[in-house]
PDB file of C-alpha atoms and ligand atoms in Angstrom:
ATOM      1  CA  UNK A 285    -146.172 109.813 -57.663  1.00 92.00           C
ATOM      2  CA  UNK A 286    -144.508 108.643 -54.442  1.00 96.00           C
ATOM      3  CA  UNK A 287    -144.655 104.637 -54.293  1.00 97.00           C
ATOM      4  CA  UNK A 288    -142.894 102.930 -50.893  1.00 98.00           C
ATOM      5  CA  UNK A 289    -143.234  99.594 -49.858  1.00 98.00           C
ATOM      6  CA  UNK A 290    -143.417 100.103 -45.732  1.00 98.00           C
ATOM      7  CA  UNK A 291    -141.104  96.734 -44.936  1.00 98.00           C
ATOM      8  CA  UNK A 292    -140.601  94.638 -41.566  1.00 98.00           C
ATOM      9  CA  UNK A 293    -141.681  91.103 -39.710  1.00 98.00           C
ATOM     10  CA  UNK A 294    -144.887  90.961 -38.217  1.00 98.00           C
ATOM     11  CA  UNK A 295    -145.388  93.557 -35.455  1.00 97.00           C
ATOM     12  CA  UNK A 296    -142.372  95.458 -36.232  1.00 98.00           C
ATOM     13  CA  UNK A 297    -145.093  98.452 -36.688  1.00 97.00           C
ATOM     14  CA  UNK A 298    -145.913  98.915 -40.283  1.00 98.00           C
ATOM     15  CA  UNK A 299    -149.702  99.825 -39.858  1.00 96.00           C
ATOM     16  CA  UNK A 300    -149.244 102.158 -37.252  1.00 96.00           C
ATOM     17  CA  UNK A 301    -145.895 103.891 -39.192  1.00 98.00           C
ATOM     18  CA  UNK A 302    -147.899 104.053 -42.174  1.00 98.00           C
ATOM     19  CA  UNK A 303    -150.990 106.483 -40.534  1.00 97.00           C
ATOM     20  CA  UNK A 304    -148.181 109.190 -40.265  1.00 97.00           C
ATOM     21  CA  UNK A 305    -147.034 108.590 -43.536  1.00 97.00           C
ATOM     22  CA  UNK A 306    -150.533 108.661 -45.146  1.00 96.00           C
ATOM     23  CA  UNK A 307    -150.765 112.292 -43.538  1.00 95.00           C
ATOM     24  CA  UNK A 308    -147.444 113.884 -43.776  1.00 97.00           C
ATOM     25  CA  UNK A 309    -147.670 113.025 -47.850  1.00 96.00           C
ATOM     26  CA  UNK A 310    -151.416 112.560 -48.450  1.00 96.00           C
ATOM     27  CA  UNK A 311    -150.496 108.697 -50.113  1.00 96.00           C
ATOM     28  CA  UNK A 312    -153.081 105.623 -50.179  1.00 96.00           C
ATOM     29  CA  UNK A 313    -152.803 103.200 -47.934  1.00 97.00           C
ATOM     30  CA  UNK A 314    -152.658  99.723 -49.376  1.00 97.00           C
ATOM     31  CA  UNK A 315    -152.666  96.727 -46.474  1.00 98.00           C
ATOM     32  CA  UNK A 316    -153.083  93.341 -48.020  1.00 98.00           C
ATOM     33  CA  UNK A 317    -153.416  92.222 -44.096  1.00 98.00           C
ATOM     34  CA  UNK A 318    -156.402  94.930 -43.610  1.00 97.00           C
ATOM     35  CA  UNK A 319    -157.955  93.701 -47.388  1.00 97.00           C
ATOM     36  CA  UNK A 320    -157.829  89.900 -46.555  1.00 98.00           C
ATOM     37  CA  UNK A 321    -159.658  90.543 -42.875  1.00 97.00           C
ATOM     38  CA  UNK A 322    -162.319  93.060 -44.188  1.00 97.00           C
ATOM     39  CA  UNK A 323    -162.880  89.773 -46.668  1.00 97.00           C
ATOM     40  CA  UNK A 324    -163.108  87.515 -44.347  1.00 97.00           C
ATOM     41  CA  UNK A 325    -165.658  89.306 -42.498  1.00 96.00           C
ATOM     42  CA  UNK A 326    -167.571  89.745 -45.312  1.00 97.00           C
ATOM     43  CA  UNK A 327    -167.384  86.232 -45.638  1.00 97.00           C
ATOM     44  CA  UNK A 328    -166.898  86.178 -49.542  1.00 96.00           C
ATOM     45  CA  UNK A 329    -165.393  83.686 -51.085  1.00 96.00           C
ATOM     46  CA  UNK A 330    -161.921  85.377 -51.118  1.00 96.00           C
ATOM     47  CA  UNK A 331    -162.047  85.854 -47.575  1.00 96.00           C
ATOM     48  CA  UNK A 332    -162.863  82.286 -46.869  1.00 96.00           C
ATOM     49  CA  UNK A 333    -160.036  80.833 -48.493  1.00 96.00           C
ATOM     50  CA  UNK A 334    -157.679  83.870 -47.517  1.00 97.00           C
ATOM     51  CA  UNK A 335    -158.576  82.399 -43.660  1.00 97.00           C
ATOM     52  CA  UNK A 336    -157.271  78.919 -44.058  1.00 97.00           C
ATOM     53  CA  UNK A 337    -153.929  80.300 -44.421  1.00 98.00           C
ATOM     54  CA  UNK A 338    -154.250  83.337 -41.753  1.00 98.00           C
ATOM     55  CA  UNK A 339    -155.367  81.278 -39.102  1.00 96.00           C
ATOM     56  CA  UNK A 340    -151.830  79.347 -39.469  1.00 97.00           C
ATOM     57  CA  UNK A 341    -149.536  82.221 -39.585  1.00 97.00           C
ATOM     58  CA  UNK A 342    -149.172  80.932 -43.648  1.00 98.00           C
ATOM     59  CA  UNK A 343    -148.956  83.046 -46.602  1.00 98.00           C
ATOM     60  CA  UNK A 344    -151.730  83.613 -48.582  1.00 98.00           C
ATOM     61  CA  UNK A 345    -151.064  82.472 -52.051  1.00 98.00           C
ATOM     62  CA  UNK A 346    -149.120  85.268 -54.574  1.00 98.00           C
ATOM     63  CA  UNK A 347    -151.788  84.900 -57.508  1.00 97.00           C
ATOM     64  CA  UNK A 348    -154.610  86.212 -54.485  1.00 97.00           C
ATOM     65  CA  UNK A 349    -152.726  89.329 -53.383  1.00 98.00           C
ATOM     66  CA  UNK A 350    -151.136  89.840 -56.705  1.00 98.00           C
ATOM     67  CA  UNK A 351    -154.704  89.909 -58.159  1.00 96.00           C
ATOM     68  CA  UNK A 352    -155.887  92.146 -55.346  1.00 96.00           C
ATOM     69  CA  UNK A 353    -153.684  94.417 -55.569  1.00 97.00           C
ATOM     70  CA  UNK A 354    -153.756  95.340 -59.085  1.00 96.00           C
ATOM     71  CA  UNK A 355    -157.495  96.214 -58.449  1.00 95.00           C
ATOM     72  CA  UNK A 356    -157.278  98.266 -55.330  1.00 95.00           C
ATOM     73  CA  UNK A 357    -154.728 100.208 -57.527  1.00 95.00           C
ATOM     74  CA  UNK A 358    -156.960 100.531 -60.543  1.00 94.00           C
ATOM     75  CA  UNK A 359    -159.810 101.836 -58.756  1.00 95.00           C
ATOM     76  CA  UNK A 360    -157.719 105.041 -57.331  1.00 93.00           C
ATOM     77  CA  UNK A 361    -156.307 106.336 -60.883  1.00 89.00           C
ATOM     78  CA  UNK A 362    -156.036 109.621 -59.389  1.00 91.00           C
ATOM     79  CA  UNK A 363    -153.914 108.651 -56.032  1.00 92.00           C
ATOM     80  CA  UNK A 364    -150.629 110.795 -54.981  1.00 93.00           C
ATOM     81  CA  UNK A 365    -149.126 107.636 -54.679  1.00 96.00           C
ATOM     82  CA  UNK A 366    -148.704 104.385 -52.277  1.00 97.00           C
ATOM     83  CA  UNK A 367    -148.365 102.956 -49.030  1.00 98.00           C
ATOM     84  CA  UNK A 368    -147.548  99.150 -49.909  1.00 98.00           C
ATOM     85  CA  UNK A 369    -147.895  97.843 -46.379  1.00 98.00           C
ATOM     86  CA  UNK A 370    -147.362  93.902 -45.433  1.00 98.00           C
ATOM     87  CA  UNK A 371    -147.040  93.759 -49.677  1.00 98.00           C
ATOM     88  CA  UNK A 372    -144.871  92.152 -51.147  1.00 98.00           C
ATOM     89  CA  UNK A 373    -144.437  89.852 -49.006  1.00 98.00           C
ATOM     90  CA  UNK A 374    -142.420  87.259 -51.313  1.00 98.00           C
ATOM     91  CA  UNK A 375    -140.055  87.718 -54.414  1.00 98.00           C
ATOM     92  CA  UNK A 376    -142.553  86.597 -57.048  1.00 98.00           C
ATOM     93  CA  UNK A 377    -144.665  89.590 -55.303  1.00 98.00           C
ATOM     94  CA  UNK A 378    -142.033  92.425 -55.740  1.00 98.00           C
ATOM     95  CA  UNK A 379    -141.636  91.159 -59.513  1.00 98.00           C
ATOM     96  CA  UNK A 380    -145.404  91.626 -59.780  1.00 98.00           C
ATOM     97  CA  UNK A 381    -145.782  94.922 -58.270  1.00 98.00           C
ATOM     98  CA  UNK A 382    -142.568  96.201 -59.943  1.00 98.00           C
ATOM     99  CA  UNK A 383    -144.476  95.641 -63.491  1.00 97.00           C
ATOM    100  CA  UNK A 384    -147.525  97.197 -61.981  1.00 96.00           C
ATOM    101  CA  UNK A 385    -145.549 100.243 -61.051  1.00 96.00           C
ATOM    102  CA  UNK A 386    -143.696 100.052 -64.313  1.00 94.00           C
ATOM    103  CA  UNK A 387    -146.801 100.220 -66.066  1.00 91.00           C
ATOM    104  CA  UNK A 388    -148.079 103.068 -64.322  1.00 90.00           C
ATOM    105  CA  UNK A 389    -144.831 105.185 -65.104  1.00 92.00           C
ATOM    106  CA  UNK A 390    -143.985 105.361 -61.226  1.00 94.00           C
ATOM    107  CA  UNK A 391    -141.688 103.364 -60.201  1.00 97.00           C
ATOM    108  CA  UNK A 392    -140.814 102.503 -56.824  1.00 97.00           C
ATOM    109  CA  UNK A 393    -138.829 105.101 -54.926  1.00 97.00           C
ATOM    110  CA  UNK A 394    -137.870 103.010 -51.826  1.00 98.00           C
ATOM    111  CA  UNK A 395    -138.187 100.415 -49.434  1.00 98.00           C
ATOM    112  CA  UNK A 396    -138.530 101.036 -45.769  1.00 98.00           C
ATOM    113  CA  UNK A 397    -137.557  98.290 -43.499  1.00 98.00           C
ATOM    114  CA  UNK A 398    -138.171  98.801 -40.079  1.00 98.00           C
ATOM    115  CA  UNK A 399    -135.979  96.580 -37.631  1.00 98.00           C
ATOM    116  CA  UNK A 400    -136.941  95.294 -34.718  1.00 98.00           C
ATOM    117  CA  UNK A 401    -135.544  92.359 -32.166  1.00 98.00           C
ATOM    118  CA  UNK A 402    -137.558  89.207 -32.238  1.00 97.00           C
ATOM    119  CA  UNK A 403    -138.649  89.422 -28.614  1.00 97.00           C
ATOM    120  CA  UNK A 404    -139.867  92.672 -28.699  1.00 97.00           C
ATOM    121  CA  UNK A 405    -142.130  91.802 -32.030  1.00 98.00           C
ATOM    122  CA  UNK A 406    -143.238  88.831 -29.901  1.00 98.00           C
ATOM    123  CA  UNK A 407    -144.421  90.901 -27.023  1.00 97.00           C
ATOM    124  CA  UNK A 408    -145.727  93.799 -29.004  1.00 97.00           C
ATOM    125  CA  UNK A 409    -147.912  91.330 -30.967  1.00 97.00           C
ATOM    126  CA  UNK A 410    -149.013  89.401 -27.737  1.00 97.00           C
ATOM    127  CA  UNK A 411    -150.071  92.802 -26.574  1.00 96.00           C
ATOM    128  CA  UNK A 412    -151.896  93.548 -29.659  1.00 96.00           C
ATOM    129  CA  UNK A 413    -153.344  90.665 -29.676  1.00 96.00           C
ATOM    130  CA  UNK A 414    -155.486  91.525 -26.118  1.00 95.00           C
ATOM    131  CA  UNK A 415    -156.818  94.300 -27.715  1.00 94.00           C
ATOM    132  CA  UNK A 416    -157.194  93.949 -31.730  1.00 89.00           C
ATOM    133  CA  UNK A 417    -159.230  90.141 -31.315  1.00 87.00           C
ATOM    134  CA  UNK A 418    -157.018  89.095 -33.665  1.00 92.00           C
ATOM    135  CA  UNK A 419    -156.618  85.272 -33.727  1.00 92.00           C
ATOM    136  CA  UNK A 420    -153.380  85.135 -35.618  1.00 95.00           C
ATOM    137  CA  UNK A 421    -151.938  87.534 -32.634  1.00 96.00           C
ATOM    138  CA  UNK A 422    -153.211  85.258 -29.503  1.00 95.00           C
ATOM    139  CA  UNK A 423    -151.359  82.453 -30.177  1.00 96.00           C
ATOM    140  CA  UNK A 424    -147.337  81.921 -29.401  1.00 96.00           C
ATOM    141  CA  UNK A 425    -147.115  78.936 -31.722  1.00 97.00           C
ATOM    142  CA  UNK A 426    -148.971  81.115 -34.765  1.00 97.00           C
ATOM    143  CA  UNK A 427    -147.154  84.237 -34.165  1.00 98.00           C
ATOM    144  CA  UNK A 428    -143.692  82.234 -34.095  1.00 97.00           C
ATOM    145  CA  UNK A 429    -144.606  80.318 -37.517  1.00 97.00           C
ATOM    146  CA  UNK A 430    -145.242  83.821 -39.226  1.00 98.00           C
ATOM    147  CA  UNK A 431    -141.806  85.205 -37.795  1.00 98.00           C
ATOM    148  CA  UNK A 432    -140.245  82.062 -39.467  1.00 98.00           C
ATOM    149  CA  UNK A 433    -142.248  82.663 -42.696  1.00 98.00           C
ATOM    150  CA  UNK A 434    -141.298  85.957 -42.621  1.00 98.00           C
ATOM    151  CA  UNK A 435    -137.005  84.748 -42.253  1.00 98.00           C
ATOM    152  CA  UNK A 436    -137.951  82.478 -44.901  1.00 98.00           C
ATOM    153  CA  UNK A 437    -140.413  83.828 -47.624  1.00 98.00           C
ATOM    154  CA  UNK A 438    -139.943  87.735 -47.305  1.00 98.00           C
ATOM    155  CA  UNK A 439    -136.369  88.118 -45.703  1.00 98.00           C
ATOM    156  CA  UNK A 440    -134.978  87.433 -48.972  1.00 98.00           C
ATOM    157  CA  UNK A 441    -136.740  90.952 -50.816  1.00 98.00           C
ATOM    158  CA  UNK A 442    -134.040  92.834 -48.388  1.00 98.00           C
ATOM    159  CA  UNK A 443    -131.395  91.246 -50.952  1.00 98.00           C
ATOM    160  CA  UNK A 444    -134.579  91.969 -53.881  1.00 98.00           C
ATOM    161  CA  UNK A 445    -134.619  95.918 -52.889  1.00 98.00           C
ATOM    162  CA  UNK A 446    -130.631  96.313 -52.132  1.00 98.00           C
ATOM    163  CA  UNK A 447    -130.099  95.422 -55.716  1.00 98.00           C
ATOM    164  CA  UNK A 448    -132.317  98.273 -56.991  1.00 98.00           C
ATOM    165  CA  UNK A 449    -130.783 100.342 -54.990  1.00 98.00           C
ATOM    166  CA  UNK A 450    -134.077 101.159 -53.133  1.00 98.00           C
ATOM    167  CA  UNK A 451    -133.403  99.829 -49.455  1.00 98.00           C
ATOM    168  CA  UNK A 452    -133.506 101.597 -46.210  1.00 98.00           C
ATOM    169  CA  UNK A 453    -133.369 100.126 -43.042  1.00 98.00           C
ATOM    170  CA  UNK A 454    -134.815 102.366 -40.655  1.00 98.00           C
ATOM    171  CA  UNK A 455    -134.308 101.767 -36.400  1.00 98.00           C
ATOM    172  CA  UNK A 456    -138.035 100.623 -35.374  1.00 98.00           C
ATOM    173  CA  UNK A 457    -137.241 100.189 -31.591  1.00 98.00           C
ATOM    174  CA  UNK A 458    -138.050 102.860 -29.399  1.00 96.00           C
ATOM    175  CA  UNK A 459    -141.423 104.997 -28.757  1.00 96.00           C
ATOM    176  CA  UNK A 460    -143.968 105.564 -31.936  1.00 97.00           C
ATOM    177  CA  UNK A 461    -143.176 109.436 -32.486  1.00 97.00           C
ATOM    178  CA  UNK A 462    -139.317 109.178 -32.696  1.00 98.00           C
ATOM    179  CA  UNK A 463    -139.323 106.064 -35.026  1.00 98.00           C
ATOM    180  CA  UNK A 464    -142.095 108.095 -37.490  1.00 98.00           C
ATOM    181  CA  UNK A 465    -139.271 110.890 -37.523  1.00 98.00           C
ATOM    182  CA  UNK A 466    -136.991 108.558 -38.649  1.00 98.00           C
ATOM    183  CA  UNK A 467    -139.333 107.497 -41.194  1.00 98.00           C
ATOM    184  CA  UNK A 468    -140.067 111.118 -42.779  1.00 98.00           C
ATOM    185  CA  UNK A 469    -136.404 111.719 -42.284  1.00 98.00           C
ATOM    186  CA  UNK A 470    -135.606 108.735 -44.783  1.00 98.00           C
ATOM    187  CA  UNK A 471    -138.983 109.808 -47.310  1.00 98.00           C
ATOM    188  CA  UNK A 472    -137.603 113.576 -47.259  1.00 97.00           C
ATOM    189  CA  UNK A 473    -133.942 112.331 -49.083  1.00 95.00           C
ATOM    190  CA  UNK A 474    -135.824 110.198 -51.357  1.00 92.00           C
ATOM    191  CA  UNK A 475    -138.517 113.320 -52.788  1.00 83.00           C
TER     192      UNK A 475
HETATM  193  P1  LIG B 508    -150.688  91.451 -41.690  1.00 54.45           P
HETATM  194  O1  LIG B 508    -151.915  92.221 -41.290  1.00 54.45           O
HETATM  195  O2  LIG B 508    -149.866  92.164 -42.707  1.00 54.45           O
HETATM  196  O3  LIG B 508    -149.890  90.997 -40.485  1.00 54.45           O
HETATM  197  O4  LIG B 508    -151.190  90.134 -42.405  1.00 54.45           O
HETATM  198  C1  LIG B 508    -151.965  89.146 -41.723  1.00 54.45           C
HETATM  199  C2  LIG B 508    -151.950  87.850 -42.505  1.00 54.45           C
HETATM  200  O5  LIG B 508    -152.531  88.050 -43.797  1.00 54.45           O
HETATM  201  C3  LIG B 508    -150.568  87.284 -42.804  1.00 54.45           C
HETATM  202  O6  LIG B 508    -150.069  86.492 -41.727  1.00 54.45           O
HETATM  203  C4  LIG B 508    -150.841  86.436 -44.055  1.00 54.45           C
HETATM  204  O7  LIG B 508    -151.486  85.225 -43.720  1.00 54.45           O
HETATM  205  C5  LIG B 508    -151.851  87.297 -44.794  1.00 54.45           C
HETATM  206  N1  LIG B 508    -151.174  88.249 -45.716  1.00 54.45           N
HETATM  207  C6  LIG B 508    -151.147  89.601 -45.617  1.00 54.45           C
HETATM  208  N2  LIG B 508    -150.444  90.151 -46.619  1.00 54.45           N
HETATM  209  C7  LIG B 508    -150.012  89.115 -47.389  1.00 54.45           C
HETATM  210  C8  LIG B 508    -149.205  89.027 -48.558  1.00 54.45           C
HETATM  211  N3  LIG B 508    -148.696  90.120 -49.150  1.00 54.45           N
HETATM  212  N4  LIG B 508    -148.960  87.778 -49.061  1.00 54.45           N
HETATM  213  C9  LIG B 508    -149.469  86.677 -48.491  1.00 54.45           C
HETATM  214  N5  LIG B 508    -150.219  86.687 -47.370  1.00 54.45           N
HETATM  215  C10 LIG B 508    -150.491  87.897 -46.815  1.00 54.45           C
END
């Protein structure tokens, strides 16, 4: 099984990274992001509560993703492995998914961190934000408090995944193509 956590602040690129992933090495893709907003237009109960925090640029609580992770993994026994995209997200979640993975007799092989100057996440996001309808991308003032969450919260798992060993940081400037080869490049040393 290949695990990899795809790593970086918002709009450094990690959903659009991970398609060429999912098809050079046929893994699941596993976006808490993408989970939470197919919830909350569902309007279920998870997804209602999940929106209270996304519509500040907050953090959803651990115990929530934690939780829905573990099922989105139980219910694909037979994957190759996984794409752990905007997950973890703080050090309690690594911890968590690091027993899951334990568990499952496939550890984590790496961490990708993609890096990317703080201006250029703000535009790209602005940008996406004309086009996805996302809320949480429209706003300056919500897009800077989740860059700050992210320094403060999720920063740290850099430090989490150097320790292991299991850290890459990968150059996520530039156009889409080159940065995926840089990607692969990094996935092909860790097979
Ligand atoms: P994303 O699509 O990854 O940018 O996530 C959008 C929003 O969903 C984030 O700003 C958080 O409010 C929430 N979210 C996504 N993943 C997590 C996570 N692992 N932990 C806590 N909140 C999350």
């Amino acid at each position: 099984m290949l695990n990899l956590v795809l790593f970086g602040p918002p709009g450094a690129g990690k959903g659009t990274q991970a398609e060429f992933l999912i098809s050079t090495y046929h893994l699941n893709h596993l976006s808490t992001g993408e989970i939470l907003r197919n919830e909350i237009s569902r309007q279920t109960s998870l997804g209602n509560q999940a929106k209270k925090y996304i519509d500040k640029g907050e953090l959803v609580p651990d115990s929530v993703v934690i939780c829905m992770i573990r099922q989105k993994m139980e219910s694909t026994p037979e994957a190759k492995g996984f794409i752990f995209d905007g997950f973890p997200r703080t050090v309690d979640q690594a911890v968590a998914l690091d027993k899951l993975l334990i568990k499952q007799g496939a550890p984590l092989k790496g961490m990708l961190s993609l890096e990317v100057e703080e201006q250029e996440l703000i535009d790209r996001l602005l940008k996406r934000g004309l086009i996805s309808g996302r809320s949480d991308d429209q706003d300056l003032s919500i897009i800077k408090n989740r860059i700050e969450v992210y320094n403060q919260k999720t920063a740290p798992l850099i430090r989490y995944y150097s320790d292991q060993g299991k850290y890459y940081s990968i150059n996520g400037m530039g156009n889409i193509e080159d940065i995926a080869d840089r990607l692969i490049k990094a996935v092909d040393t860790l097979q």
